[in-house]
Short mmCIF file of C-alpha atoms in Angstrom, two decimals:
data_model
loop_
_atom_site.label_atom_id
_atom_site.label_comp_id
_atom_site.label_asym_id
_atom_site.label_seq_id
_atom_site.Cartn_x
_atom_site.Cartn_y
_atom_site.Cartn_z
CA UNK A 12 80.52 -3.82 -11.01
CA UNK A 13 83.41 -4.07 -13.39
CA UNK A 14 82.62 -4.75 -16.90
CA UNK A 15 84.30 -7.77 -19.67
CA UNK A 16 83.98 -7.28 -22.88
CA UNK A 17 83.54 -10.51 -25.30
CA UNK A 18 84.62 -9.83 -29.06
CA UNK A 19 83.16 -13.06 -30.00
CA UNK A 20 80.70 -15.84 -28.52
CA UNK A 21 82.29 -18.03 -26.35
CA UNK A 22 81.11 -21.50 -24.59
CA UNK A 23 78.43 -20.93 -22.09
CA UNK A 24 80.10 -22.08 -19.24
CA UNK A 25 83.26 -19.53 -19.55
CA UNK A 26 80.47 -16.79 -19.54
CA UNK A 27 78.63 -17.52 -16.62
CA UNK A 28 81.73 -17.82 -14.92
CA UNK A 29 82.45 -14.13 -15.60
CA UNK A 30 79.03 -13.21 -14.86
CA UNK A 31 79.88 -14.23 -11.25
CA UNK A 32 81.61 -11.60 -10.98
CA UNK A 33 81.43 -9.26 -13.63
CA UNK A 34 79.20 -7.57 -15.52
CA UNK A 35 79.40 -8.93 -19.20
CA UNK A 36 79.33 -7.18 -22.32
CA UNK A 37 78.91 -9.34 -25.41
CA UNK A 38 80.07 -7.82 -28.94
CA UNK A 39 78.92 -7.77 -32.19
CA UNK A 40 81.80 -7.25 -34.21
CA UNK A 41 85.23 -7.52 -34.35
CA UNK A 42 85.87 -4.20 -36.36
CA UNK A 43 88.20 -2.10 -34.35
CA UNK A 44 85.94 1.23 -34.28
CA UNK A 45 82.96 -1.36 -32.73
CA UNK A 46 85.44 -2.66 -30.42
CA UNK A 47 86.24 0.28 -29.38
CA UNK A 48 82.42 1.87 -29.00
CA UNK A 49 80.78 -1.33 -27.29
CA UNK A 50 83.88 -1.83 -24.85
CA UNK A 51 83.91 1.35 -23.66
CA UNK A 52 84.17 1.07 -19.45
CA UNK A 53 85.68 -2.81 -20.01
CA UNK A 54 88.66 -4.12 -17.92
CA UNK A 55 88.85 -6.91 -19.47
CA UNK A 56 88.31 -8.10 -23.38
CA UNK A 57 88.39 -11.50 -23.76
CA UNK A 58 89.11 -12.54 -27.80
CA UNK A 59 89.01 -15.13 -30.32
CA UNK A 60 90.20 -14.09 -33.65
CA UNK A 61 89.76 -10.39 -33.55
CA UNK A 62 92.55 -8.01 -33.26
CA UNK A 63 93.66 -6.00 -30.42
CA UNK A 64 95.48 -3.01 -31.61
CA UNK A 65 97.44 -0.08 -30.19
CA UNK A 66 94.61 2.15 -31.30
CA UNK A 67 92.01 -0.03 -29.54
CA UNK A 68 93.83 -0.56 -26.08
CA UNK A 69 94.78 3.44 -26.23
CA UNK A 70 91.07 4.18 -26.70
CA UNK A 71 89.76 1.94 -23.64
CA UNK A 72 91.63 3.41 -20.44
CA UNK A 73 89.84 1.21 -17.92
CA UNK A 74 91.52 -1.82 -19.95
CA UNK A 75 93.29 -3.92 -17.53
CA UNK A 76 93.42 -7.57 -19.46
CA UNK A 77 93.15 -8.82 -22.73
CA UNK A 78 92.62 -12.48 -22.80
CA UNK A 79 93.38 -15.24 -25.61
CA UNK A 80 90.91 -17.61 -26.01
CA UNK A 81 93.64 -20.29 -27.15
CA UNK A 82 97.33 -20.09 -27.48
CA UNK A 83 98.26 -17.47 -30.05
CA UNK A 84 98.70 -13.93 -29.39
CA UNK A 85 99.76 -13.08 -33.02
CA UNK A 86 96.26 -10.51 -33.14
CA UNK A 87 97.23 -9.02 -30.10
CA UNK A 88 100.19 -5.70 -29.71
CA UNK A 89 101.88 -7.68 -26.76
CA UNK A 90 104.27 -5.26 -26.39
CA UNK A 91 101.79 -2.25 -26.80
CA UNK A 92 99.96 -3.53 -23.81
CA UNK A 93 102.98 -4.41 -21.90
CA UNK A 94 103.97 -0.99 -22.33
CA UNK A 95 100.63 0.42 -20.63
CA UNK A 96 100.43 -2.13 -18.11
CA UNK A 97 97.88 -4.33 -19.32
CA UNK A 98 97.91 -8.06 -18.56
CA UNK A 99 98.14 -10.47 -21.57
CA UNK A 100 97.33 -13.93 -20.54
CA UNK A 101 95.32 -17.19 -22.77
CA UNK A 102 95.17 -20.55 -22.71
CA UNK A 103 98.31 -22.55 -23.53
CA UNK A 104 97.23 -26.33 -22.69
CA UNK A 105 93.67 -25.90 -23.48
CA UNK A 106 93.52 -26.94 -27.19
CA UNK A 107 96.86 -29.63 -27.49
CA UNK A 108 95.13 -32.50 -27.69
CA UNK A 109 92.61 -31.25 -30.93
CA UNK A 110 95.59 -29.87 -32.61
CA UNK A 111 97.76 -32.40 -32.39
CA UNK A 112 95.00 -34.98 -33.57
CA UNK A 113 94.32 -32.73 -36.13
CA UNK A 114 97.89 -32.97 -37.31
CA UNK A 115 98.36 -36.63 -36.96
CA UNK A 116 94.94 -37.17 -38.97
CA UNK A 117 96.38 -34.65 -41.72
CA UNK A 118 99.47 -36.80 -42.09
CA UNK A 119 97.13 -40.04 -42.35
CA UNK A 120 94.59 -38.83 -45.13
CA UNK A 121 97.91 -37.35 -47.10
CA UNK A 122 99.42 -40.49 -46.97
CA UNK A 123 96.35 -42.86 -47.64
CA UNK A 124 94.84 -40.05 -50.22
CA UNK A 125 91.60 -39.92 -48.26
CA UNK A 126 89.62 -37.40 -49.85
CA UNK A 127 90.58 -37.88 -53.86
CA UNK A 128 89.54 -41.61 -52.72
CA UNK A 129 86.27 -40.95 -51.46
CA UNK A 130 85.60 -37.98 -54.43
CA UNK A 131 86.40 -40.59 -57.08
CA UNK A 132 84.61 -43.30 -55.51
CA UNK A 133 81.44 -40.84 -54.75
CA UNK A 134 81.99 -40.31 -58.62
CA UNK A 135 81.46 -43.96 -59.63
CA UNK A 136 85.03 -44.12 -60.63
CA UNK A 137 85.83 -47.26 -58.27
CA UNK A 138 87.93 -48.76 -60.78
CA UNK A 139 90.50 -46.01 -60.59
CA UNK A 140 91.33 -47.42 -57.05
CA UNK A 141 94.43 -49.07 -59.17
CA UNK A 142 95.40 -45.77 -60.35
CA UNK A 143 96.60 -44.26 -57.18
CA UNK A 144 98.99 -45.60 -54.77
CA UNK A 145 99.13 -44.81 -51.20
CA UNK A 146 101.74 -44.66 -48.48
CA UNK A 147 102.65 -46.63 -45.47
CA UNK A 148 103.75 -44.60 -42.28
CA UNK A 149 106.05 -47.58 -41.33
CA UNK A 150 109.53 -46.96 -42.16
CA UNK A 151 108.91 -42.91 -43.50
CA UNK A 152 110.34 -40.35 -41.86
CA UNK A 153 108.54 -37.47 -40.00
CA UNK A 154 110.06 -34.41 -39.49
CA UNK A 155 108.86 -31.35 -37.82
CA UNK A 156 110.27 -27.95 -37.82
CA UNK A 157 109.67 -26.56 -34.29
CA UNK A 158 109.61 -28.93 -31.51
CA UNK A 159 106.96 -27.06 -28.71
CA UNK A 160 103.68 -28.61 -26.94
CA UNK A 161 101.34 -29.79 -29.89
CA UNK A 162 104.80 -30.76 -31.35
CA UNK A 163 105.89 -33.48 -28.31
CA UNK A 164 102.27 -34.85 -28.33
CA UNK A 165 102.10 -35.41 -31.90
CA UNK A 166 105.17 -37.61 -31.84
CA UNK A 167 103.93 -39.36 -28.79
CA UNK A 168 100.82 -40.05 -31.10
CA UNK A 169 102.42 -41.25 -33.89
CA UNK A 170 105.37 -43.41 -32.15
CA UNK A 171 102.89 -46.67 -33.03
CA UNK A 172 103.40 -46.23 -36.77
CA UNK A 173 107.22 -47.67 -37.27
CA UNK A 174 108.29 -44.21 -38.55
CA UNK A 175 111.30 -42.15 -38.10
CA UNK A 176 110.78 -38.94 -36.67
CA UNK A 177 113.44 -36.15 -37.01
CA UNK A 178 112.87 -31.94 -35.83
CA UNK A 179 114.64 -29.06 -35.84
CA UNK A 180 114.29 -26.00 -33.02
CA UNK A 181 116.99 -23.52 -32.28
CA UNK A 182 115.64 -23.78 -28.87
CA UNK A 183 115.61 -27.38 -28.27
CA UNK A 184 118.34 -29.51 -28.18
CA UNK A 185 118.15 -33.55 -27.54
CA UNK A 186 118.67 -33.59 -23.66
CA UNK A 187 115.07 -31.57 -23.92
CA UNK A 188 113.31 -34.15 -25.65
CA UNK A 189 114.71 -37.45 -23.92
CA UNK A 190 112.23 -40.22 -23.30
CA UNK A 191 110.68 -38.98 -27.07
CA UNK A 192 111.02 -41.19 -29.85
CA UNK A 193 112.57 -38.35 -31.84
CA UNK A 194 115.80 -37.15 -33.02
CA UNK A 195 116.98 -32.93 -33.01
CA UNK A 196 118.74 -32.71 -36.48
CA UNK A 197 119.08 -29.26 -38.17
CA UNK A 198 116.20 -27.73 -40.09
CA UNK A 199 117.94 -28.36 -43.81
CA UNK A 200 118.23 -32.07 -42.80
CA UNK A 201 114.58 -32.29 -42.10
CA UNK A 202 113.45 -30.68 -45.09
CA UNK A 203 115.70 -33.10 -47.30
CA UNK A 204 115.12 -35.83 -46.10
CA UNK A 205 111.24 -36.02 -44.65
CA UNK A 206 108.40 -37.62 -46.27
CA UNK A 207 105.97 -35.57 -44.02
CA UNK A 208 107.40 -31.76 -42.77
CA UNK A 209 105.21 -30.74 -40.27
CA UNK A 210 105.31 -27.16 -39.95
CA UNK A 211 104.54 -26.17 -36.18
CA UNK A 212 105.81 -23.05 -34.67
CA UNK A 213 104.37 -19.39 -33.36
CA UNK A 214 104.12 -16.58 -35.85
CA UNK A 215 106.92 -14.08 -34.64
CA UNK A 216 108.54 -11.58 -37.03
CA UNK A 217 111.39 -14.13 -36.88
CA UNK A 218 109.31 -16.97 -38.29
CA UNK A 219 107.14 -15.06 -40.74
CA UNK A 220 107.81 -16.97 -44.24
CA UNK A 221 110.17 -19.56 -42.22
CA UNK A 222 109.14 -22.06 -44.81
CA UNK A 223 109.44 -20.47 -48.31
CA UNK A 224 110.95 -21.29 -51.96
CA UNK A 225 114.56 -22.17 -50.85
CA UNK A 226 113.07 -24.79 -48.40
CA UNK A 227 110.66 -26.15 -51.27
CA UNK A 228 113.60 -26.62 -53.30
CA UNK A 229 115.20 -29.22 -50.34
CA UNK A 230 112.38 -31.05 -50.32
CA UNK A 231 111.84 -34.61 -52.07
CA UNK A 232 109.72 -34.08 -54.82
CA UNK A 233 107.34 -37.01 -52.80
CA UNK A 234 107.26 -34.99 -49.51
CA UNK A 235 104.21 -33.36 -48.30
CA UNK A 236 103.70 -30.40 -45.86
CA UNK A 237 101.36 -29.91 -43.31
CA UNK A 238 100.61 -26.68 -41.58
CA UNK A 239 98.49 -26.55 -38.51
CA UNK A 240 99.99 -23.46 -36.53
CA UNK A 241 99.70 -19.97 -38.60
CA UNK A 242 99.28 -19.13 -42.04
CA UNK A 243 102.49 -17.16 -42.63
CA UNK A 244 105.48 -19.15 -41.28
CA UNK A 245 104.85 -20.44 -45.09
CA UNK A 246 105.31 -18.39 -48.09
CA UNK A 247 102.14 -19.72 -49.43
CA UNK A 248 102.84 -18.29 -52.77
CA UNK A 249 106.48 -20.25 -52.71
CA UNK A 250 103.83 -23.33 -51.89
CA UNK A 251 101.21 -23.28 -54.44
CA UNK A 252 104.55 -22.72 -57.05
CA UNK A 253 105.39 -25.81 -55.54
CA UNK A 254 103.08 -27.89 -55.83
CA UNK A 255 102.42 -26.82 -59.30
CA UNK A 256 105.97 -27.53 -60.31
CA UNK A 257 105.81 -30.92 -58.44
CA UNK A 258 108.60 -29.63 -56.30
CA UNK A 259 106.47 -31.37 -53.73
CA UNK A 260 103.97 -34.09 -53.52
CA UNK A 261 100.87 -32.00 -51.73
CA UNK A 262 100.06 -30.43 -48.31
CA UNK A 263 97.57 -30.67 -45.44
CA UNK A 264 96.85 -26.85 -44.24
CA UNK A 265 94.43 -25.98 -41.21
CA UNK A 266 95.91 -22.17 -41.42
CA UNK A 267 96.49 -19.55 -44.47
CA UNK A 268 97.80 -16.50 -45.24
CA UNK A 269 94.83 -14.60 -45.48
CA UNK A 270 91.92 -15.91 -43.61
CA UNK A 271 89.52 -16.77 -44.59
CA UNK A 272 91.54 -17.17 -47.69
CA UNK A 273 90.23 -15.64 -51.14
CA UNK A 274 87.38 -17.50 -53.18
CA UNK A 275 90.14 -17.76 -56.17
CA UNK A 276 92.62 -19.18 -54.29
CA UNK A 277 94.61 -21.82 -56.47
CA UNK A 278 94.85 -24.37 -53.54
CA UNK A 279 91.16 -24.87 -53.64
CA UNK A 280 91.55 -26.74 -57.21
CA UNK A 281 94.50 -28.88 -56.62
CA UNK A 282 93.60 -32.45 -55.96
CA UNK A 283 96.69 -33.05 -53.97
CA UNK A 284 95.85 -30.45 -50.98
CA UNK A 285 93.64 -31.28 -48.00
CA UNK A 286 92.11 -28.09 -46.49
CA UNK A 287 90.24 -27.31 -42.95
CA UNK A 288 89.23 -23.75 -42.32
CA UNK A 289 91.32 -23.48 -39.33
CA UNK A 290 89.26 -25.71 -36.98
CA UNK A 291 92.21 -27.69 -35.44
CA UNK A 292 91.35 -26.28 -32.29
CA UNK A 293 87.56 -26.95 -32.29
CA UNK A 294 86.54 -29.63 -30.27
CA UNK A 295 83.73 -29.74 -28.42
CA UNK A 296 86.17 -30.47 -24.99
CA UNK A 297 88.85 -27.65 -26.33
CA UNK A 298 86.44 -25.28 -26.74
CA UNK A 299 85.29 -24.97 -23.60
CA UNK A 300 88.68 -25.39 -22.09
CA UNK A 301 89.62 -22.24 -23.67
CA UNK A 302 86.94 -20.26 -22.74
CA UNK A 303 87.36 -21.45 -19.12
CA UNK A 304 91.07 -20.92 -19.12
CA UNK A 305 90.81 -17.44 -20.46
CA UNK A 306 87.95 -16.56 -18.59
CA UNK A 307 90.27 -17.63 -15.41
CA UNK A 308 93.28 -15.28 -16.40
CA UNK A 309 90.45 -12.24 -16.59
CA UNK A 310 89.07 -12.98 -13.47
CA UNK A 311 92.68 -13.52 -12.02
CA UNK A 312 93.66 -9.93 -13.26
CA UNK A 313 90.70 -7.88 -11.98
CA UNK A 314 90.45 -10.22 -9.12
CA UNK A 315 94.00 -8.97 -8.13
CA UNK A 316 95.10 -12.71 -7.85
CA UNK A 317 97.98 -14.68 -9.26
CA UNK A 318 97.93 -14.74 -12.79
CA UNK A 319 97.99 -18.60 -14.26
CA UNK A 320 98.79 -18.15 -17.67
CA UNK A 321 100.65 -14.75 -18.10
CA UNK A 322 101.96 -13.56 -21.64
CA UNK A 323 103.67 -10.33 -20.44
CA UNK A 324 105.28 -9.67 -17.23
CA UNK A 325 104.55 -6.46 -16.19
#
């Protein structure tokens, strides 16, 4: 019986689905040198945040498919694998919904100052409520810097609120988007002229640092970011200069640079930042439709079937 090899837990259902057909391995660490021992006679390796490097996939030759549980393969050597003829595939559609809700509620607390208002009011400072003002959606303007999946829905969510919603995507142009209640502009007008820059787009070499000081510098010293997607398409550096100068008004991050980010990071103290540790994803409903929809592309690939959600084409 062929063997899968799980770097981390996934949800219950996705593993008895392998162990239908497979025998299943279950890890206990996502250090490459324990990869590499406890997946030893694995065709498949099924992952959530741990790396797949060259060194790993070299070191397991029964390795047929490595499988994303979610959308990313940022952690993976794509073109390693492709190179040795091993299937990427993961989950594209699983995990929309949560992220995008995750954005949209990001956007909301910025804008009505959730959490400072509950601090101060959990402080018995309820007569400070005059002291802060928030911000109506209706009549702001949204704009989103790369216009993919989680992008399209969030605009569909947020086309009740009376805003104006603007993106920019080399790779989308207005015919693509027709029927949304958004308008392709070019990235420089977005960052001028947005309340709320949503930052969405996959971590390639070409999009490392995409947002950094010379965007900061556009932006209206009452704009706020929010960054959902992956740590490094912001200079977070550039960002926490920002926000410090009051270049910008605050941000809403789900993702950092370094995760999990240092215990001295300066965004933990500012008052003006909203932070998740990088749980857009984790619904109870997304979970599992990751695991199933990875599980599926491993089972696909040692099943010799179709492949659903390939990465590489081999």
């Amino acid at each position: 019986m062929q063997k899968v090899f799980l770097t981390e837990h996934i949800h219950q259902d996705a593993v008895s689905y392998l162990k239908e057909a497979f025998e299943v391995v279950q890890g206990t660490s996502v250090k490459p040198e324990d990869i590499i021992q406890q997946a030893q006679g694995c065709g498949g390796i099924l992952i959530r945040s741990a790396h797949i490097t060259a060194e790993i996939m070299d070191a397991l030759p029964e390795l047929k498919v490595v499988a994303k549980h979610g959308m990313g393969v940022d952690n993976i050597d794509v073109d390693h694998a492709t190179a040795k003829g091993i299937q990427i595939v993961n989950a594209p559609y699983s995990n929309l919904n949560a992220v995008a809700e995750h954005i949209v509620m990001l956007v909301l607390a910025l804008s009505k100052r959730t959490v400072r208002m509950d601090r101060l009011t959990r402080k018995g400072e309820f007569a400070q409520r005059n002291a802060f003002q928030t911000i109506e959606l209706k009549d702001s303007t949204i704009g989103i810097i790369g216009m993919g999946k989680i992008s399209r829905m969030v605009v569909k969510k947020l086309s009740g609120f009376d805003t104006r919603m603007i993106a920019s995507d080399p790779f989308v142009e207005q015919k693509d988007v027709e029927g949304l209640p958004v308008t392709m502009v070019s990235a420089e007008e977005v960052y001028r002229t947005a309340d709320f820059v949503i930052v969405h787009t996959s971590l390639f070499p070409s999009t490392f640092h995409l947002v950094g000081a010379k965007e900061f510098e556009m932006m209206k010293p009452s704009a706020f970011v929010i960054n959902a997607a992956r740590g490094p398409v912001i200079d977070e550096a550039a960002m926490i200069e920002a926000l410090k100068a009051g270049k910008i008004a605050g941000a809403g991050l789900d993702v950092f640079e370094q995760e999990p980010p240092s215990a001295g990071n300066p965004l933990f103290s500012m008052e003006n930042v909203i932070l998740s540790p990088h749980n857009a994803a984790l619904s109870a409903g997304a979970l599992r439709a990751m695991a199933m929809d990875s599980a599926l592309g491993v089972r696909e690939v040692l099943e010799g079937k179709t492949v659903t959600y390939p990465v590489n084409k081999l």
